[in-house]
Amino acid sequence: MAVDGNMQLQNHNFDPELARLNIAYMIIMHQYPLWMVEHKWFKVFLSSLQPLFKLISRNTLRADIMKIFVEEKKNIMSVLENYKSRIAITSDMWTSGNQKKGYMAITAHFIDNSWKLQSRVVRFAYVSCLHTTKVIVDVLFECLLDWNIDHEWHESEYVVIKLMDANMIAKFKKYWEDIHTIFSIALILDPRFKFRTIDYYFDKIYKDQAEFEKDKVHTVMPEIENEYKASFPKPKGDLQPPPLQYSAQMSRWCLKLELGQARVHPRTTESPVAQN
């Protein structure tokens, strides 16, 4: 039995799942530490209120909080999908005082059907140092992809936004077709990464087309090697070290390759060595 605000007795059914959910919300809203649920007198307090409640550990509490996060994320995504208004994205950087770590709060702003401005925090992300423009843009772009903001642009009812999205995708695909091979070659030439790195990332990027793209890289590499072999005279007699001019030219070309200044053709790479 329980007593309400009017001092009237009524039946009360204890819901342990609801109690666990409320504890998780309490921890979130008041920013209490997770280990609070393992305090001795907090356990005594809960047991005095409801002996039937099964006490939880901090790991269980962490799992409950993550479930709330996933559910709230789904709710916000549903809200953003239902509204056809434009979505404005703002970001706010701040640094924790004791840890000296940078974080970014990313907020989506939109006008609802009642013409009221709504704001929702869609990501609170750690930003690794240094806080360069590239690092910040990468974190922001990852958030947009995770929340399907790019899909909202593509499906927008506004013709201008749809055309802008289509043009951006077309330009990116054209650029990527021209540059991804040279990126792959530079990755293979790096002593730290070889074809196994190409295999790993191409499977993630190209999915069903991964093997086709891998074959293109495997074809280009021997062609580049043969091109350089044909550009220089074969050594006579015993194998001699390459001339200094060859080494210098190769070094300059590798530097240009790393900086993305060498030109990529459909089947080969044009190098400064071959032009001399």
Backbone as numpy.savetxt, mean C-alpha at the origin, in Angstrom:
# Nx Ny Nz CAx CAy CAz Cx Cy Cz
-32.61 -10.10 37.63 -33.46 -8.91 37.63 -32.57 -7.67 37.63
-33.07 -6.59 37.04 -32.32 -5.33 36.99 -33.24 -4.18 37.30
-32.69 -3.07 37.70 -33.45 -1.88 38.05 -33.11 -0.80 37.04
-34.15 -0.20 36.36 -33.87 0.86 35.40 -33.96 2.22 36.09
-33.95 3.32 35.30 -33.94 4.66 35.87 -35.21 4.99 36.63
-36.33 4.33 36.35 -37.61 4.59 37.03 -37.82 3.66 38.21
-36.77 2.96 38.59 -36.85 2.05 39.74 -37.90 0.98 39.53
-38.01 0.49 38.29 -38.93 -0.60 38.00 -38.12 -1.86 37.71
-38.54 -2.96 38.27 -37.86 -4.23 38.06 -38.22 -4.79 36.69
-37.22 -5.33 35.99 -37.48 -5.95 34.69 -36.45 -7.05 34.46
-36.79 -7.97 33.57 -35.89 -9.07 33.25 -34.69 -8.55 32.46
-33.56 -9.16 32.69 -32.34 -8.78 31.98 -31.60 -10.03 31.56
-31.31 -10.13 30.27 -30.55 -11.25 29.74 -29.12 -10.81 29.48
-28.18 -11.47 30.11 -26.77 -11.12 29.95 -26.25 -11.62 28.61
-25.64 -10.73 27.84 -25.07 -11.08 26.54 -23.55 -10.94 26.63
-22.82 -12.05 26.73 -21.35 -11.95 26.88 -20.67 -11.34 25.65
-21.21 -11.58 24.45 -20.62 -10.99 23.24 -20.75 -9.47 23.24
-21.92 -8.98 23.67 -22.12 -7.54 23.75 -21.20 -6.92 24.80
-21.00 -7.63 25.91 -20.11 -7.13 26.96 -18.67 -7.02 26.44
-18.22 -8.03 25.70 -16.88 -7.98 25.11 -16.75 -6.82 24.12
-17.81 -6.62 23.33 -17.80 -5.53 22.36 -17.71 -4.17 23.05
-18.45 -4.01 24.15 -18.45 -2.74 24.88 -17.09 -2.47 25.52
-16.43 -3.52 26.00 -15.08 -3.34 26.56 -14.13 -2.85 25.47
-14.23 -3.44 24.29 -13.37 -3.02 23.18 -13.62 -1.57 22.82
-14.90 -1.17 22.75 -15.21 0.23 22.45 -14.69 1.16 23.55
-14.76 0.73 24.80 -14.26 1.54 25.91 -12.75 1.77 25.76
-12.02 0.71 25.42 -10.57 0.82 25.23 -10.25 1.76 24.08
-11.02 1.65 22.99 -10.77 2.49 21.81 -11.06 3.96 22.10
-12.24 4.23 22.62 -12.69 5.61 22.78 -11.89 6.37 23.83
-11.47 5.68 24.89 -10.73 6.35 25.97 -9.21 6.14 25.86
-8.79 5.41 24.81 -7.37 5.18 24.56 -6.67 4.53 25.76
-7.36 3.58 26.37 -6.76 2.84 27.47 -5.76 1.82 26.91
-4.74 1.46 27.68 -3.81 0.41 27.23 -4.51 -0.95 27.21
-4.08 -1.82 26.30 -4.73 -3.13 26.17 -4.57 -3.97 27.43
-3.44 -3.81 28.10 -3.23 -4.66 29.28 -4.11 -4.26 30.46
-4.96 -3.27 30.28 -5.87 -2.89 31.36 -6.80 -4.04 31.73
-7.19 -4.86 30.73 -8.12 -5.96 31.00 -7.47 -7.06 31.82
-6.15 -7.01 31.99 -5.45 -8.01 32.79 -5.10 -7.50 34.18
-5.52 -6.26 34.49 -5.30 -5.74 35.85 -6.11 -6.56 36.86
-5.52 -6.80 37.99 -6.17 -7.63 39.01 -7.49 -7.03 39.46
-7.49 -5.74 39.82 -8.70 -5.15 40.38 -9.73 -4.81 39.31
-9.31 -4.70 38.07 -10.30 -4.57 36.99 -11.06 -5.88 36.83
-10.35 -7.00 36.96 -11.01 -8.30 36.90 -11.97 -8.49 38.07
-11.51 -8.04 39.26 -12.38 -8.15 40.44 -13.63 -7.31 40.25
-13.47 -6.12 39.70 -14.61 -5.23 39.46 -15.62 -5.86 38.49
-15.13 -6.43 37.38 -16.04 -7.06 36.41 -16.74 -8.26 37.02
-16.01 -9.04 37.79 -16.63 -10.22 38.41 -17.70 -9.83 39.42
-17.50 -8.71 40.10 -18.52 -8.27 41.05 -19.78 -7.79 40.35
-19.63 -7.23 39.14 -20.79 -6.79 38.37 -21.52 -7.96 37.73
-20.77 -8.88 37.15 -21.37 -10.01 36.45 -20.46 -11.23 36.58
-20.76 -12.10 37.52 -19.91 -13.29 37.71 -19.89 -14.21 36.50
-20.91 -14.12 35.62 -20.96 -14.99 34.45 -20.04 -14.54 33.32
-19.52 -13.32 33.44 -18.68 -12.81 32.36 -17.32 -13.50 32.37
-16.93 -14.02 31.21 -15.64 -14.69 31.07 -14.58 -13.64 30.76
-13.61 -13.52 31.66 -12.56 -12.52 31.49 -11.71 -12.84 30.26
-11.23 -11.79 29.59 -10.47 -11.95 28.36 -9.05 -11.43 28.55
-8.15 -11.89 27.68 -6.76 -11.44 27.70 -6.57 -10.27 26.75
-5.39 -9.67 26.79 -5.11 -8.54 25.89 -5.08 -8.99 24.43
-4.66 -10.23 24.16 -4.65 -10.73 22.78 -6.07 -10.89 22.24
-6.97 -11.37 23.09 -8.38 -11.48 22.68 -8.96 -10.10 22.45
-8.62 -9.15 23.32 -9.09 -7.77 23.15 -8.57 -7.18 21.85
-7.31 -7.44 21.53 -6.74 -6.93 20.27 -7.51 -7.48 19.07
-7.85 -8.77 19.12 -8.62 -9.38 18.03 -10.00 -8.75 17.92
-10.63 -8.46 19.06 -11.96 -7.82 19.04 -11.87 -6.41 18.43
-10.82 -5.68 18.77 -10.65 -4.32 18.22 -10.45 -4.37 16.71
-9.68 -5.34 16.23 -9.47 -5.45 14.79 -10.77 -5.82 14.07
-11.62 -6.63 14.70 -12.93 -6.94 14.10 -13.78 -5.67 13.98
-13.73 -4.84 15.02 -14.46 -3.57 14.96 -13.92 -2.70 13.84
-12.60 -2.66 13.70 -11.99 -1.86 12.63 -12.45 -2.32 11.26
-12.43 -3.63 11.03 -12.84 -4.16 9.72 -14.30 -3.86 9.45
-15.15 -4.01 10.47 -16.58 -3.75 10.29 -16.85 -2.27 10.03
-16.18 -1.40 10.78 -16.37 0.04 10.56 -15.84 0.46 9.19
-14.77 -0.17 8.75 -14.23 0.13 7.43 -15.24 -0.24 6.34
-15.88 -1.39 6.49 -16.91 -1.80 5.52 -18.06 -0.80 5.51
-18.45 -0.33 6.69 -19.55 0.63 6.76 -19.21 1.94 6.06
-17.98 2.43 6.28 -17.57 3.68 5.64 -17.46 3.51 4.13
-16.94 2.36 3.69 -16.85 2.11 2.25 -18.23 2.07 1.62
-19.19 1.50 2.34 -20.56 1.47 1.83 -21.14 2.88 1.72
-20.82 3.73 2.71 -21.29 5.12 2.67 -20.70 5.85 1.48
-19.40 5.68 1.25 -18.74 6.37 0.14 -19.25 5.89 -1.21
-19.62 4.62 -1.29 -20.13 4.08 -2.55 -21.54 4.59 -2.85
-22.32 4.83 -1.82 -23.72 5.23 -2.02 -23.86 6.69 -2.42
-22.92 7.53 -2.00 -23.00 8.94 -2.33 -22.28 9.21 -3.65
-22.93 9.97 -4.52 -22.38 10.26 -5.85 -21.60 11.57 -5.90
-21.48 12.23 -4.78 -20.75 13.50 -4.77 -19.25 13.25 -4.88
-18.54 14.31 -5.18 -17.09 14.21 -5.26 -16.49 13.99 -3.87
-15.36 13.33 -3.84 -14.67 13.04 -2.59 -13.36 13.81 -2.55
-13.21 14.64 -1.54 -11.97 15.39 -1.35 -11.11 14.70 -0.30
-9.83 14.56 -0.59 -8.91 13.87 0.31 -7.94 14.88 0.91
-7.83 14.86 2.24 -6.84 15.69 2.93 -5.96 14.80 3.79
-4.75 15.24 4.03 -3.81 14.48 4.86 -3.18 15.40 5.89
-2.90 14.85 7.04 -2.31 15.62 8.13 -1.16 14.81 8.72
0.04 15.38 8.70 1.22 14.71 9.23 1.50 15.15 10.66
1.88 14.21 11.50 2.31 14.57 12.84 3.34 13.55 13.32
4.10 13.93 14.33 5.18 13.10 14.85 4.95 12.85 16.33
5.07 11.58 16.72 4.91 11.25 18.13 6.09 11.79 18.92
5.80 12.31 20.11 6.83 12.98 20.88 7.91 12.07 21.42
7.53 10.88 21.90 8.51 10.02 22.54 9.20 9.07 21.57
8.50 8.64 20.51 9.07 7.67 19.59 9.74 8.30 18.38
9.47 9.57 18.13 10.03 10.28 16.97 9.64 9.59 15.66
8.42 9.09 15.60 7.93 8.44 14.39 6.84 9.29 13.75
6.78 9.26 12.43 5.81 10.06 11.70 4.58 9.27 11.32
3.44 9.92 11.40 2.17 9.29 11.05 1.36 10.24 10.17
0.49 9.65 9.35 -0.36 10.45 8.48 -1.82 10.06 8.70
-2.64 11.05 8.97 -4.09 10.85 9.05 -4.71 11.29 7.73
-5.36 10.36 7.04 -5.97 10.63 5.74 -7.48 10.67 5.91
-8.09 11.78 5.51 -9.52 12.00 5.72 -10.22 12.23 4.39
-11.40 11.61 4.26 -12.24 11.80 3.07 -13.39 12.74 3.42
-13.62 13.75 2.60 -14.69 14.72 2.81 -15.67 14.65 1.64
-16.97 14.68 1.94 -17.97 14.61 0.88 -19.26 15.26 1.36
-20.13 15.58 0.42 -21.44 16.17 0.73 -22.49 15.06 0.65
-23.25 14.89 1.73 -24.27 13.83 1.73 -25.53 14.32 1.03
-26.56 13.46 1.03 -27.80 13.77 0.32 -28.57 14.93 0.95
-28.24 15.27 2.19 -28.87 16.42 2.85 -28.04 17.68 2.72
-27.05 17.65 1.85 -26.17 18.79 1.61 -25.39 19.19 2.87
-25.01 18.20 3.64 -24.19 18.43 4.82 -22.80 17.86 4.57
-21.80 18.62 5.00 -20.42 18.17 4.82 -20.11 17.04 5.81
-19.66 15.92 5.28 -19.30 14.77 6.10 -17.81 14.50 5.95
-17.20 14.07 7.03 -15.77 13.74 7.02 -15.56 12.39 7.69
-14.72 11.57 7.09 -14.41 10.25 7.64 -12.91 10.00 7.54
-12.31 9.60 8.65 -10.90 9.21 8.62 -10.81 7.82 8.00
-10.11 7.72 6.87 -10.04 6.46 6.15 -8.71 5.73 6.38
-7.73 6.40 6.89 -6.46 5.72 7.16 -5.64 6.53 8.15
-5.04 5.81 9.09 -4.07 6.40 10.00 -2.81 5.57 9.83
-1.85 6.07 9.06 -0.74 5.25 8.59 0.59 5.74 9.11
1.47 4.77 9.37 2.86 5.09 9.73 3.61 5.48 8.46
4.40 6.55 8.54 5.18 7.03 7.40 6.65 6.94 7.78
7.39 6.11 7.05 8.80 5.91 7.36 9.61 7.16 7.02
10.68 7.37 7.75 11.58 8.49 7.47 12.46 8.14 6.27
12.89 9.10 5.55 12.60 10.52 5.63 11.25 10.81 5.02
10.60 11.89 5.46 9.27 12.22 4.96 9.38 12.99 3.64
9.90 12.31 2.64 10.03 12.93 1.32 8.68 12.91 0.60
8.62 13.67 -0.48 7.38 13.72 -1.27 7.01 12.33 -1.78
8.00 11.57 -2.25 7.72 10.24 -2.79 7.15 9.31 -1.73
7.73 9.33 -0.54 7.25 8.47 0.54 5.81 8.82 0.91
5.52 10.10 1.03 4.16 10.53 1.39 3.17 10.18 0.30
3.55 10.40 -0.96 2.65 10.07 -2.07 2.38 8.58 -2.13
3.40 7.75 -1.88 3.20 6.30 -1.91 2.19 5.85 -0.86
2.30 6.41 0.35 1.36 6.06 1.42 -0.05 6.51 1.05
-0.18 7.72 0.52 -1.49 8.24 0.14 -2.09 7.43 -1.00
-1.29 7.08 -2.00 -1.79 6.33 -3.15 -2.23 4.93 -2.73
-1.48 4.31 -1.83 -1.86 2.99 -1.33 -3.21 3.04 -0.63
-3.44 4.12 0.12 -4.72 4.29 0.80 -5.86 4.41 -0.20
-5.66 5.19 -1.26 -6.71 5.37 -2.27 -7.07 4.05 -2.94
-6.05 3.24 -3.23 -6.31 1.95 -3.85 -7.03 1.02 -2.88
-6.63 1.06 -1.62 -7.24 0.19 -0.62 -8.71 0.51 -0.41
-9.07 1.79 -0.54 -10.46 2.21 -0.33 -11.24 2.33 -1.64
-10.64 1.90 -2.74 -11.32 1.92 -4.05 -11.74 3.33 -4.48
-10.98 4.34 -4.04 -11.29 5.70 -4.47 -11.10 5.83 -5.98
-10.09 5.09 -6.51 -9.88 5.13 -7.96 -11.07 4.58 -8.71
-11.74 3.56 -8.13 -12.95 3.01 -8.74 -14.07 4.05 -8.75
-14.13 4.86 -7.69 -15.14 5.92 -7.64 -14.93 6.92 -8.78
-13.69 7.24 -9.06 -13.42 8.15 -10.17 -13.84 7.53 -11.49
-13.52 6.25 -11.67 -13.80 5.58 -12.95 -15.31 5.45 -13.18
-16.07 5.28 -12.10 -17.51 5.08 -12.21 -18.30 6.36 -11.98
-17.62 7.48 -11.89 -18.31 8.74 -11.61 -19.31 9.09 -12.71
-20.42 9.70 -12.31 -21.43 10.12 -13.28 -21.03 11.41 -13.99
-19.98 12.06 -13.51 -19.52 13.29 -14.14 -18.57 12.94 -15.29
-18.90 13.41 -16.47 -18.13 13.07 -17.67 -16.69 13.55 -17.55
-16.48 14.73 -16.99 -15.14 15.29 -16.87 -14.25 14.38 -16.02
-14.79 13.90 -14.89 -14.00 13.04 -14.01 -13.71 11.70 -14.68
-14.69 11.13 -15.38 -14.48 9.86 -16.06 -13.42 10.00 -17.15
-13.46 11.10 -17.91 -12.46 11.32 -18.95 -11.07 11.52 -18.34
-11.02 12.26 -17.23 -9.74 12.46 -16.56 -9.16 11.13 -16.09
-10.02 10.29 -15.51 -9.57 8.98 -15.04 -9.09 8.13 -16.20
-9.84 8.12 -17.31 -9.45 7.32 -18.48 -8.12 7.79 -19.06
-7.92 9.10 -19.13 -6.66 9.64 -19.65 -5.48 9.28 -18.75
-5.70 9.35 -17.44 -4.63 9.00 -16.50 -4.23 7.53 -16.65
-5.23 6.65 -16.77 -4.95 5.22 -16.91 -4.22 4.95 -18.22
-4.67 5.59 -19.31 -4.04 5.38 -20.62 -2.59 5.84 -20.61
-2.32 7.01 -20.02 -0.95 7.52 -19.96 -0.06 6.62 -19.10
-0.62 6.14 -18.00 0.18 5.27 -17.13 0.52 3.96 -17.83
-0.47 3.36 -18.51 -0.22 2.10 -19.21 0.82 2.27 -20.31
0.74 3.39 -21.05 1.72 3.64 -22.12 3.11 3.81 -21.53
3.21 4.57 -20.45 4.50 4.77 -19.79 5.04 3.45 -19.25
4.17 2.67 -18.63 4.62 1.42 -18.03 5.07 0.42 -19.08
4.41 0.38 -20.23 4.82 -0.50 -21.31 6.23 -0.16 -21.79
6.57 1.13 -21.78 7.88 1.57 -22.26 8.97 1.37 -21.22
8.63 1.47 -19.96 9.66 1.56 -18.93 9.82 0.29 -18.11
8.82 -0.61 -18.07 8.90 -1.72 -17.13 10.02 -2.69 -17.49
10.36 -2.80 -18.79 11.46 -3.69 -19.18 12.80 -3.17 -18.67
13.02 -1.88 -18.79 14.29 -1.32 -18.32 14.39 -1.38 -16.80
13.26 -1.25 -16.11 13.26 -1.44 -14.67 13.66 -2.87 -14.33
13.14 -3.82 -15.09 13.45 -5.23 -14.85 14.93 -5.52 -15.07
15.50 -4.95 -16.14 16.92 -5.15 -16.42 17.78 -4.56 -15.30
17.44 -3.35 -14.87 18.18 -2.72 -13.78 18.09 -3.55 -12.51
16.94 -4.15 -12.27 16.76 -4.99 -11.09 17.64 -6.23 -11.16
17.74 -6.82 -12.35 18.55 -8.02 -12.52 20.04 -7.69 -12.40
20.46 -6.54 -12.91 21.87 -6.15 -12.83 22.28 -5.77 -11.41
21.33 -5.43 -10.58 21.64 -5.12 -9.18 22.08 -6.41 -8.48
23.25 -6.43 -7.83 23.73 -7.66 -7.19 22.77 -8.21 -6.13
21.93 -7.37 -5.59 21.03 -7.83 -4.52 19.80 -8.55 -5.06
19.41 -8.29 -6.31 18.17 -8.84 -6.86 18.45 -9.52 -8.19
17.79 -10.63 -8.43 17.96 -11.35 -9.68 16.59 -11.75 -10.21
16.57 -12.78 -11.07 15.32 -13.18 -11.71 14.26 -13.64 -10.70
14.69 -14.13 -9.56 13.69 -14.58 -8.58 12.85 -13.41 -8.09
13.44 -12.22 -8.04 12.67 -11.03 -7.66 11.66 -10.68 -8.74
12.09 -10.79 -10.02 11.17 -10.57 -11.14 10.01 -11.55 -11.07
10.32 -12.82 -10.81 9.26 -13.84 -10.72 8.25 -13.49 -9.63
8.77 -13.05 -8.49 7.89 -12.76 -7.35 6.93 -11.61 -7.65
7.48 -10.50 -8.16 6.64 -9.31 -8.36 5.78 -9.40 -9.61
6.27 -10.05 -10.67 5.46 -10.17 -11.87 4.22 -11.02 -11.61
4.35 -12.03 -10.76 3.17 -12.84 -10.41 2.11 -11.99 -9.72
2.55 -11.03 -8.93 1.59 -10.17 -8.23 1.01 -9.10 -9.15
1.83 -8.57 -10.07 1.39 -7.46 -10.91 0.56 -7.93 -12.09
1.05 -8.97 -12.79 0.44 -9.35 -14.07 -0.50 -10.54 -13.99
-0.50 -11.25 -12.85 -1.43 -12.37 -12.67 -1.27 -13.38 -13.80
-2.33 -13.54 -14.63 -2.33 -14.55 -15.69 -1.32 -14.25 -16.79
-0.94 -12.99 -16.96 0.01 -12.60 -18.00 1.46 -12.60 -17.50
1.68 -13.10 -16.29 3.01 -13.02 -15.68 4.06 -13.78 -16.50
3.74 -15.00 -16.94 4.71 -15.80 -17.68 5.10 -15.14 -18.99
4.14 -14.52 -19.67 4.42 -13.82 -20.92 5.39 -12.66 -20.69
5.16 -11.88 -19.63 6.04 -10.76 -19.33 7.42 -11.23 -18.90
7.48 -12.34 -18.17 8.78 -12.89 -17.77 9.58 -13.32 -19.00
8.91 -13.95 -19.96 9.59 -14.40 -21.18 10.17 -13.21 -21.94
9.48 -12.07 -21.93 10.00 -10.88 -22.61 11.33 -10.45 -21.99
11.40 -10.47 -20.67 12.64 -10.08 -20.00 13.74 -11.11 -20.26
13.39 -12.40 -20.21 14.37 -13.45 -20.48 14.90 -13.36 -21.91
14.09 -12.87 -22.83 14.51 -12.73 -24.23 15.42 -11.52 -24.41
15.10 -10.43 -23.75 15.86 -9.19 -23.92 17.27 -9.30 -23.35
17.43 -9.97 -22.22 18.74 -10.02 -21.56 19.82 -10.64 -22.44
19.61 -11.83 -23.05 20.65 -12.38 -23.94 20.91 -11.49 -25.16
19.87 -10.84 -25.67 20.06 -9.96 -26.82 20.97 -8.78 -26.47
20.80 -8.25 -25.28 21.67 -7.15 -24.83 23.11 -7.64 -24.70
23.28 -8.84 -24.13 24.63 -9.40 -23.98 25.28 -9.60 -25.35
24.55 -10.17 -26.29 25.10 -10.41 -27.63 25.43 -9.10 -28.34
24.61 -8.07 -28.11 24.88 -6.77 -28.73 26.21 -6.20 -28.26
26.49 -6.34 -26.98 27.75 -5.82 -26.47 28.94 -6.66 -26.93
28.75 -7.96 -27.02 29.83 -8.81 -27.51 30.20 -8.44 -28.94
29.19 -8.14 -29.75 29.44 -7.80 -31.15 30.03 -6.41 -31.32
29.94 -5.58 -30.31 30.41 -4.20 -30.41 31.90 -4.06 -30.16
32.56 -5.10 -29.66 33.97 -5.00 -29.30 34.74 -6.17 -29.92
35.99 -5.95 -30.29 36.79 -7.02 -30.89 37.05 -8.14 -29.90
37.07 -9.37 -30.45 37.33 -10.51 -29.60 38.81 -10.54 -29.21
39.13 -10.89 -27.98 40.54 -10.95 -27.56 41.28 -12.09 -28.25
42.54 -11.89 -28.58 43.37 -12.91 -29.22 44.17 -13.64 -28.16
44.31 -14.93 -28.36 45.10 -15.72 -27.43 44.36 -15.89 -26.12
45.12 -15.76 -25.02 44.52 -15.93 -23.71 43.50 -14.82 -23.45
42.56 -15.15 -22.60 41.53 -14.18 -22.25 42.15 -12.99 -21.53
41.91 -11.81 -22.06 42.46 -10.59 -21.50 41.37 -9.79 -20.81
41.74 -9.03 -19.82 40.73 -8.17 -19.18 40.22 -7.14 -20.17
39.00 -6.69 -20.05 38.44 -5.71 -20.98 39.23 -4.42 -20.93
39.37 -3.73 -22.07 40.10 -2.46 -22.07 39.43 -1.44 -21.19
40.22 -0.44 -20.77 39.68 0.59 -19.88 38.55 1.34 -20.54
38.65 1.55 -21.87 37.59 2.27 -22.57 36.27 1.50 -22.48
36.36 0.17 -22.64 35.15 -0.67 -22.54 34.55 -0.57 -21.15
35.41 -0.68 -20.10 34.91 -0.61 -18.73 34.27 0.73 -18.44
34.89 1.81 -18.93 34.33 3.14 -18.69 33.00 3.30 -19.38
32.92 2.80 -20.64 31.66 2.91 -21.37 30.56 2.09 -20.70
30.92 0.89 -20.24 29.94 0.05 -19.55 29.47 0.72 -18.27
30.39 1.34 -17.54 30.01 2.00 -16.30 29.05 3.15 -16.56
29.36 3.93 -17.64 28.47 5.05 -17.96 27.09 4.54 -18.36
27.06 3.45 -19.14 25.75 2.92 -19.57 24.96 2.38 -18.38
25.64 1.66 -17.47 24.95 1.13 -16.29 24.39 2.26 -15.44
25.14 3.36 -15.34 24.65 4.51 -14.59 23.40 5.08 -15.25
23.44 5.22 -16.59 22.26 5.72 -17.29 21.09 4.76 -17.15
21.40 3.46 -17.17 20.34 2.46 -17.01 19.69 2.59 -15.65
20.49 2.80 -14.62 19.96 2.95 -13.26 19.13 4.21 -13.13
19.56 5.28 -13.83 18.84 6.55 -13.76 17.66 6.60 -14.72
17.48 5.55 -15.53 16.36 5.50 -16.46 16.57 6.35 -17.69
17.84 6.61 -18.09 18.10 7.46 -19.24 18.38 6.66 -20.50
18.60 5.35 -20.39 18.79 4.52 -21.57 17.43 4.25 -22.22
17.39 4.16 -23.53 16.14 4.00 -24.25 15.82 2.53 -24.45
14.54 2.20 -24.29 14.10 0.82 -24.45 13.32 0.69 -25.74
13.70 -0.28 -26.58 12.99 -0.60 -27.80 12.21 -1.90 -27.59
11.32 -2.27 -28.49 10.48 -3.45 -28.26 11.27 -4.71 -27.93
12.46 -4.90 -28.56 13.18 -6.15 -28.35 14.57 -5.98 -27.75
15.03 -4.77 -27.60 16.40 -4.60 -27.12 16.54 -3.25 -26.45
17.70 -2.97 -25.95 18.01 -1.70 -25.31 19.16 -1.04 -26.06
19.00 0.20 -26.47 20.04 0.91 -27.18 21.00 1.52 -26.17
22.24 1.20 -26.25 23.22 1.65 -25.27 24.17 2.66 -25.88
24.80 3.48 -25.05 25.78 4.44 -25.55 27.01 3.75 -26.11
27.28 2.50 -25.68 28.45 1.78 -26.17 28.30 1.48 -27.65
27.08 1.05 -28.04 26.85 0.67 -29.42 26.89 1.86 -30.36
26.70 3.07 -29.81 26.66 4.25 -30.65 28.05 4.76 -30.99
29.07 4.36 -30.20 30.43 4.86 -30.43 31.08 4.15 -31.62
